[in-house]
mmCIF file with all atom_site columns, C-alpha atoms in Angstrom:
data_model
loop_
_atom_site.group_PDB
_atom_site.id
_atom_site.type_symbol
_atom_site.label_atom_id
_atom_site.label_alt_id
_atom_site.label_comp_id
_atom_site.label_asym_id
_atom_site.label_entity_id
_atom_site.label_seq_id
_atom_site.pdbx_PDB_ins_code
_atom_site.Cartn_x
_atom_site.Cartn_y
_atom_site.Cartn_z
_atom_site.occupancy
_atom_site.B_iso_or_equiv
_atom_site.pdbx_formal_charge
_atom_site.auth_seq_id
_atom_site.auth_comp_id
_atom_site.auth_asym_id
_atom_site.auth_atom_id
_atom_site.pdbx_PDB_model_num
ATOM 1   C CA . MET K 1 1   ? 6.536   -12.344 -1.942 1.00 51.00 ? 98  MET K CA 1
ATOM 2   C CA . PRO K 1 2   ? 4.460   -13.570 0.997  1.00 54.00 ? 99  PRO K CA 1
ATOM 3   C CA . HIS K 1 3   ? 0.832   -12.717 1.563  1.00 54.00 ? 100 HIS K CA 1
ATOM 4   C CA . LEU K 1 4   ? -0.216  -11.057 4.780  1.00 57.00 ? 101 LEU K CA 1
ATOM 5   C CA . GLY K 1 5   ? -1.374  -14.275 6.457  1.00 56.00 ? 102 GLY K CA 1
ATOM 6   C CA . ALA K 1 6   ? 2.042   -15.911 6.000  1.00 58.00 ? 103 ALA K CA 1
ATOM 7   C CA . LEU K 1 7   ? 3.859   -13.177 7.923  1.00 63.00 ? 104 LEU K CA 1
ATOM 8   C CA . ASP K 1 8   ? 4.798   -13.383 11.578 1.00 71.00 ? 105 ASP K CA 1
ATOM 9   C CA . VAL K 1 9   ? 2.946   -11.068 13.955 1.00 75.00 ? 106 VAL K CA 1
ATOM 10  C CA . ARG K 1 10  ? 5.622   -8.365  13.934 1.00 76.00 ? 107 ARG K CA 1
ATOM 11  C CA . HIS K 1 11  ? 5.824   -8.134  10.141 1.00 76.00 ? 108 HIS K CA 1
ATOM 12  C CA . LYS K 1 12  ? 2.036   -8.363  9.808  1.00 76.00 ? 109 LYS K CA 1
ATOM 13  C CA . ALA K 1 13  ? 1.616   -5.453  12.241 1.00 81.00 ? 110 ALA K CA 1
ATOM 14  C CA . ALA K 1 14  ? 4.235   -3.431  10.350 1.00 82.00 ? 111 ALA K CA 1
ATOM 15  C CA . ALA K 1 15  ? 2.510   -4.108  7.033  1.00 82.00 ? 112 ALA K CA 1
ATOM 16  C CA . LEU K 1 16  ? -0.940  -3.183  8.373  1.00 83.00 ? 113 LEU K CA 1
ATOM 17  C CA . LEU K 1 17  ? 0.418   -0.021  9.990  1.00 87.00 ? 114 LEU K CA 1
ATOM 18  C CA . ALA K 1 18  ? 2.139   0.981   6.750  1.00 88.00 ? 115 ALA K CA 1
ATOM 19  C CA . ILE K 1 19  ? -1.030  0.289   4.721  1.00 88.00 ? 116 ILE K CA 1
ATOM 20  C CA . GLY K 1 20  ? -3.247  2.297   7.058  1.00 89.00 ? 117 GLY K CA 1
ATOM 21  C CA . SER K 1 21  ? -0.798  5.165   7.511  1.00 92.00 ? 118 SER K CA 1
ATOM 22  C CA . GLY K 1 22  ? -0.044  5.342   3.802  1.00 90.00 ? 119 GLY K CA 1
ATOM 23  C CA . GLY K 1 23  ? -3.745  5.432   3.004  1.00 90.00 ? 120 GLY K CA 1
ATOM 24  C CA . ALA K 1 24  ? -4.341  8.154   5.594  1.00 93.00 ? 121 ALA K CA 1
ATOM 25  C CA . LEU K 1 25  ? -1.463  10.263  4.293  1.00 94.00 ? 122 LEU K CA 1
ATOM 26  C CA . GLY K 1 26  ? -2.608  9.712   0.716  1.00 92.00 ? 123 GLY K CA 1
ATOM 27  C CA . ALA K 1 27  ? -5.997  11.111  1.715  1.00 94.00 ? 124 ALA K CA 1
ATOM 28  C CA . LEU K 1 28  ? -4.592  13.959  3.823  1.00 95.00 ? 125 LEU K CA 1
ATOM 29  C CA . GLY K 1 29  ? -2.461  15.370  0.999  1.00 95.00 ? 126 GLY K CA 1
ATOM 30  C CA . PRO K 1 30  ? -5.456  16.392  -1.133 1.00 93.00 ? 127 PRO K CA 1
ATOM 31  C CA . VAL K 1 31  ? -7.061  17.966  1.948  1.00 95.00 ? 128 VAL K CA 1
ATOM 32  C CA . PHE K 1 32  ? -4.088  20.336  2.108  1.00 96.00 ? 129 PHE K CA 1
ATOM 33  C CA . GLY K 1 33  ? -4.446  20.960  -1.625 1.00 94.00 ? 130 GLY K CA 1
ATOM 34  C CA . LYS K 1 34  ? -8.134  21.787  -1.272 1.00 94.00 ? 131 LYS K CA 1
ATOM 35  C CA . LEU K 1 35  ? -7.438  24.066  1.695  1.00 95.00 ? 132 LEU K CA 1
ATOM 36  C CA . ALA K 1 36  ? -4.751  25.894  -0.312 1.00 95.00 ? 133 ALA K CA 1
ATOM 37  C CA . GLY K 1 37  ? -7.417  26.964  -2.799 1.00 93.00 ? 134 GLY K CA 1
ATOM 38  C CA . ARG K 1 38  ? -9.431  28.866  -0.211 1.00 93.00 ? 135 ARG K CA 1
ATOM 39  C CA . PRO K 1 39  ? -9.420  32.583  -0.999 1.00 93.00 ? 136 PRO K CA 1
ATOM 40  C CA . GLU K 1 40  ? -9.350  33.680  2.659  1.00 94.00 ? 137 GLU K CA 1
ATOM 41  C CA . LEU K 1 41  ? -5.863  32.196  3.242  1.00 93.00 ? 138 LEU K CA 1
ATOM 42  C CA . ASN K 1 42  ? -2.818  34.419  3.049  1.00 95.00 ? 139 ASN K CA 1
ATOM 43  C CA . VAL K 1 43  ? 0.239   33.501  0.989  1.00 95.00 ? 140 VAL K CA 1
ATOM 44  C CA . ILE K 1 44  ? 2.112   31.909  3.904  1.00 96.00 ? 141 ILE K CA 1
ATOM 45  C CA . LEU K 1 45  ? -0.773  29.598  4.791  1.00 96.00 ? 142 LEU K CA 1
ATOM 46  C CA . VAL K 1 46  ? -1.223  28.640  1.140  1.00 96.00 ? 143 VAL K CA 1
ATOM 47  C CA . ALA K 1 47  ? 2.498   27.809  0.935  1.00 97.00 ? 144 ALA K CA 1
ATOM 48  C CA . LEU K 1 48  ? 2.247   25.722  4.123  1.00 97.00 ? 145 LEU K CA 1
ATOM 49  C CA . CYS K 1 49  ? -0.725  23.844  2.660  1.00 97.00 ? 146 CYS K CA 1
ATOM 50  C CA . TYR K 1 50  ? 1.300   23.008  -0.445 1.00 97.00 ? 147 TYR K CA 1
ATOM 51  C CA . VAL K 1 51  ? 4.225   21.872  1.720  1.00 97.00 ? 148 VAL K CA 1
ATOM 52  C CA . GLY K 1 52  ? 1.780   19.647  3.630  1.00 97.00 ? 149 GLY K CA 1
ATOM 53  C CA . LEU K 1 53  ? 0.454   18.238  0.353  1.00 97.00 ? 150 LEU K CA 1
ATOM 54  C CA . VAL K 1 54  ? 3.951   17.373  -0.894 1.00 97.00 ? 151 VAL K CA 1
ATOM 55  C CA . LEU K 1 55  ? 5.079   15.917  2.450  1.00 97.00 ? 152 LEU K CA 1
ATOM 56  C CA . CYS K 1 56  ? 1.959   13.762  2.756  1.00 96.00 ? 153 CYS K CA 1
ATOM 57  C CA . ASN K 1 57  ? 2.499   12.391  -0.744 1.00 95.00 ? 154 ASN K CA 1
ATOM 58  C CA . ILE K 1 58  ? 6.192   11.662  -0.110 1.00 96.00 ? 155 ILE K CA 1
ATOM 59  C CA . LEU K 1 59  ? 5.507   9.949   3.210  1.00 95.00 ? 156 LEU K CA 1
ATOM 60  C CA . GLY K 1 60  ? 2.527   8.053   1.779  1.00 93.00 ? 157 GLY K CA 1
ATOM 61  C CA . LEU K 1 61  ? 4.658   6.704   -1.062 1.00 92.00 ? 158 LEU K CA 1
ATOM 62  C CA . ALA K 1 62  ? 7.433   5.765   1.373  1.00 92.00 ? 159 ALA K CA 1
ATOM 63  C CA . LEU K 1 63  ? 4.940   3.792   3.460  1.00 91.00 ? 160 LEU K CA 1
ATOM 64  C CA . PHE K 1 64  ? 3.547   2.142   0.342  1.00 89.00 ? 161 PHE K CA 1
ATOM 65  C CA . HIS K 1 65  ? 7.109   1.109   -0.534 1.00 88.00 ? 162 HIS K CA 1
ATOM 66  C CA . ARG K 1 66  ? 7.496   -0.298  2.981  1.00 85.00 ? 163 ARG K CA 1
ATOM 67  C CA . THR K 1 67  ? 4.299   -2.307  2.486  1.00 85.00 ? 164 THR K CA 1
ATOM 68  C CA . LEU K 1 68  ? 5.767   -3.762  -0.698 1.00 84.00 ? 165 LEU K CA 1
ATOM 69  C CA . ALA K 1 69  ? 8.670   -5.096  1.380  1.00 80.00 ? 166 ALA K CA 1
ATOM 70  C CA . HIS K 1 70  ? 6.234   -7.170  3.467  1.00 77.00 ? 167 HIS K CA 1
ATOM 71  C CA . THR K 1 71  ? 3.494   -8.217  1.017  1.00 80.00 ? 168 THR K CA 1
ATOM 72  C CA . SER K 1 72  ? 2.826   -8.819  -2.647 1.00 78.00 ? 169 SER K CA 1
ATOM 73  C CA . SER K 1 73  ? 2.432   -5.824  -4.925 1.00 81.00 ? 170 SER K CA 1
ATOM 74  C CA . LEU K 1 74  ? -1.167  -6.822  -5.711 1.00 80.00 ? 171 LEU K CA 1
ATOM 75  C CA . PHE K 1 75  ? -2.208  -6.869  -2.060 1.00 80.00 ? 172 PHE K CA 1
ATOM 76  C CA . ALA K 1 76  ? -0.242  -3.711  -1.222 1.00 83.00 ? 173 ALA K CA 1
ATOM 77  C CA . THR K 1 77  ? -1.862  -1.803  -4.083 1.00 83.00 ? 174 THR K CA 1
ATOM 78  C CA . ALA K 1 78  ? -5.395  -3.003  -3.367 1.00 82.00 ? 175 ALA K CA 1
ATOM 79  C CA . ALA K 1 79  ? -5.146  -2.477  0.400  1.00 83.00 ? 176 ALA K CA 1
ATOM 80  C CA . SER K 1 80  ? -3.559  0.973   0.068  1.00 86.00 ? 177 SER K CA 1
ATOM 81  C CA . THR K 1 81  ? -6.254  2.027   -2.391 1.00 85.00 ? 178 THR K CA 1
ATOM 82  C CA . ALA K 1 82  ? -8.994  0.809   -0.064 1.00 86.00 ? 179 ALA K CA 1
ATOM 83  C CA . ALA K 1 83  ? -7.430  2.521   2.963  1.00 88.00 ? 180 ALA K CA 1
ATOM 84  C CA . ASN K 1 84  ? -7.040  5.734   0.972  1.00 90.00 ? 181 ASN K CA 1
ATOM 85  C CA . MET K 1 85  ? -10.695 5.680   -0.069 1.00 87.00 ? 182 MET K CA 1
ATOM 86  C CA . VAL K 1 86  ? -11.926 5.111   3.477  1.00 89.00 ? 183 VAL K CA 1
ATOM 87  C CA . PHE K 1 87  ? -9.725  7.883   4.895  1.00 93.00 ? 184 PHE K CA 1
ATOM 88  C CA . SER K 1 88  ? -10.718 10.224  2.038  1.00 92.00 ? 185 SER K CA 1
ATOM 89  C CA . GLY K 1 89  ? -14.360 9.808   2.963  1.00 92.00 ? 186 GLY K CA 1
ATOM 90  C CA . ILE K 1 90  ? -13.719 10.283  6.666  1.00 92.00 ? 187 ILE K CA 1
ATOM 91  C CA . LEU K 1 91  ? -11.563 13.379  6.127  1.00 94.00 ? 188 LEU K CA 1
ATOM 92  C CA . GLY K 1 92  ? -13.997 14.816  3.587  1.00 93.00 ? 189 GLY K CA 1
ATOM 93  C CA . ARG K 1 93  ? -16.769 14.500  6.132  1.00 94.00 ? 190 ARG K CA 1
ATOM 94  C CA . ALA K 1 94  ? -14.723 15.749  9.104  1.00 95.00 ? 191 ALA K CA 1
ATOM 95  C CA . VAL K 1 95  ? -12.944 18.679  7.432  1.00 94.00 ? 192 VAL K CA 1
ATOM 96  C CA . PHE K 1 96  ? -15.343 19.838  4.717  1.00 93.00 ? 193 PHE K CA 1
ATOM 97  C CA . GLY K 1 97  ? -18.698 18.478  5.902  1.00 94.00 ? 194 GLY K CA 1
ATOM 98  C CA . GLU K 1 98  ? -19.139 16.402  2.745  1.00 92.00 ? 195 GLU K CA 1
ATOM 99  C CA . PRO K 1 99  ? -21.948 13.857  2.971  1.00 93.00 ? 196 PRO K CA 1
ATOM 100 C CA . LEU K 1 100 ? -21.202 10.136  2.943  1.00 91.00 ? 197 LEU K CA 1
ATOM 101 C CA . ARG K 1 101 ? -24.170 8.746   1.097  1.00 93.00 ? 198 ARG K CA 1
ATOM 102 C CA . ALA K 1 102 ? -25.219 5.117   0.822  1.00 94.00 ? 199 ALA K CA 1
ATOM 103 C CA . TRP K 1 103 ? -23.445 4.779   -2.552 1.00 93.00 ? 200 TRP K CA 1
ATOM 104 C CA . TRP K 1 104 ? -20.162 5.800   -0.943 1.00 90.00 ? 201 TRP K CA 1
ATOM 105 C CA . TRP K 1 105 ? -20.599 3.188   1.806  1.00 90.00 ? 202 TRP K CA 1
ATOM 106 C CA . ALA K 1 106 ? -21.507 0.555   -0.806 1.00 93.00 ? 203 ALA K CA 1
ATOM 107 C CA . GLY K 1 107 ? -18.382 1.360   -2.829 1.00 90.00 ? 204 GLY K CA 1
ATOM 108 C CA . ALA K 1 108 ? -16.137 1.333   0.233  1.00 88.00 ? 205 ALA K CA 1
ATOM 109 C CA . SER K 1 109 ? -17.604 -2.014  1.315  1.00 90.00 ? 206 SER K CA 1
ATOM 110 C CA . ILE K 1 110 ? -17.023 -3.523  -2.127 1.00 91.00 ? 207 ILE K CA 1
ATOM 111 C CA . MET K 1 111 ? -13.413 -2.333  -2.134 1.00 85.00 ? 208 MET K CA 1
ATOM 112 C CA . LEU K 1 112 ? -12.776 -3.790  1.331  1.00 85.00 ? 209 LEU K CA 1
ATOM 113 C CA . LEU K 1 113 ? -14.450 -7.028  0.262  1.00 89.00 ? 210 LEU K CA 1
ATOM 114 C CA . GLY K 1 114 ? -12.180 -7.113  -2.789 1.00 85.00 ? 211 GLY K CA 1
ATOM 115 C CA . VAL K 1 115 ? -9.070  -6.748  -0.624 1.00 82.00 ? 212 VAL K CA 1
ATOM 116 C CA . THR K 1 116 ? -10.339 -9.577  1.587  1.00 81.00 ? 213 THR K CA 1
ATOM 117 C CA . VAL K 1 117 ? -10.915 -11.815 -1.453 1.00 85.00 ? 214 VAL K CA 1
ATOM 118 C CA . LEU K 1 118 ? -7.430  -11.058 -2.796 1.00 80.00 ? 215 LEU K CA 1
ATOM 119 C CA . GLN K 1 119 ? -5.887  -11.923 0.557  1.00 76.00 ? 216 GLN K CA 1
ATOM 120 C CA . ALA K 1 120 ? -7.913  -15.140 0.839  1.00 77.00 ? 217 ALA K CA 1
ATOM 121 C CA . ALA K 1 121 ? -6.890  -16.174 -2.676 1.00 78.00 ? 218 ALA K CA 1
ATOM 122 C CA . ALA K 1 122 ? -3.229  -15.539 -1.879 1.00 72.00 ? 219 ALA K CA 1
ATOM 123 C CA . THR K 1 123 ? -3.513  -17.579 1.326  1.00 69.00 ? 220 THR K CA 1
ATOM 124 C CA . GLN K 1 124 ? -5.162  -20.470 -0.522 1.00 72.00 ? 221 GLN K CA 1
ATOM 125 C CA . ARG K 1 125 ? -2.564  -20.380 -3.312 1.00 70.00 ? 222 ARG K CA 1
ATOM 126 C CA . THR K 1 126 ? 0.270   -20.482 -0.769 1.00 65.00 ? 223 THR K CA 1
ATOM 127 C CA . GLU K 1 127 ? -1.323  -23.394 1.082  1.00 64.00 ? 224 GLU K CA 1
ATOM 128 C CA . LEU K 1 128 ? -1.754  -25.352 -2.173 1.00 65.00 ? 225 LEU K CA 1
ATOM 129 C CA . THR K 1 129 ? 1.830   -24.658 -3.197 1.00 66.00 ? 226 THR K CA 1
ATOM 130 C CA . SER K 1 130 ? 3.191   -25.747 0.175  1.00 64.00 ? 227 SER K CA 1
ATOM 131 C CA . LYS K 1 131 ? 1.173   -28.995 0.047  1.00 68.00 ? 228 LYS K CA 1
ATOM 132 C CA . GLU K 1 132 ? 2.657   -29.816 -3.377 1.00 67.00 ? 229 GLU K CA 1
ATOM 133 C CA . ASP K 1 133 ? 6.196   -29.392 -2.072 1.00 60.00 ? 230 ASP K CA 1
#
């Protein structure tokens, strides 16, 4: 399976969109779950929150599957996890007012750095393999 750098612009854009959207949906699902636990919501709103949770998870997994069609499973998993963490922090702050402390930013930076290293290693491996052929 190709790494992201080996893809043409159209497939690269599709893979990045799927990674980002899947990560956002993966983070939005638990927001609906947390909202469903609020005691002030009536039964209909709680049911709608659970429907939102399930739909976000289904769509997030579908987008993750789409990412697997364009990239390696290692990169897709690492990038989706990193995108999910970043969106979880942003949504936690925006919806629930949760603080994003320095440790959170350090962890998010390390995860994004890890995805970058994985992608660079895949690019280098592909270049070495193509030179041998």
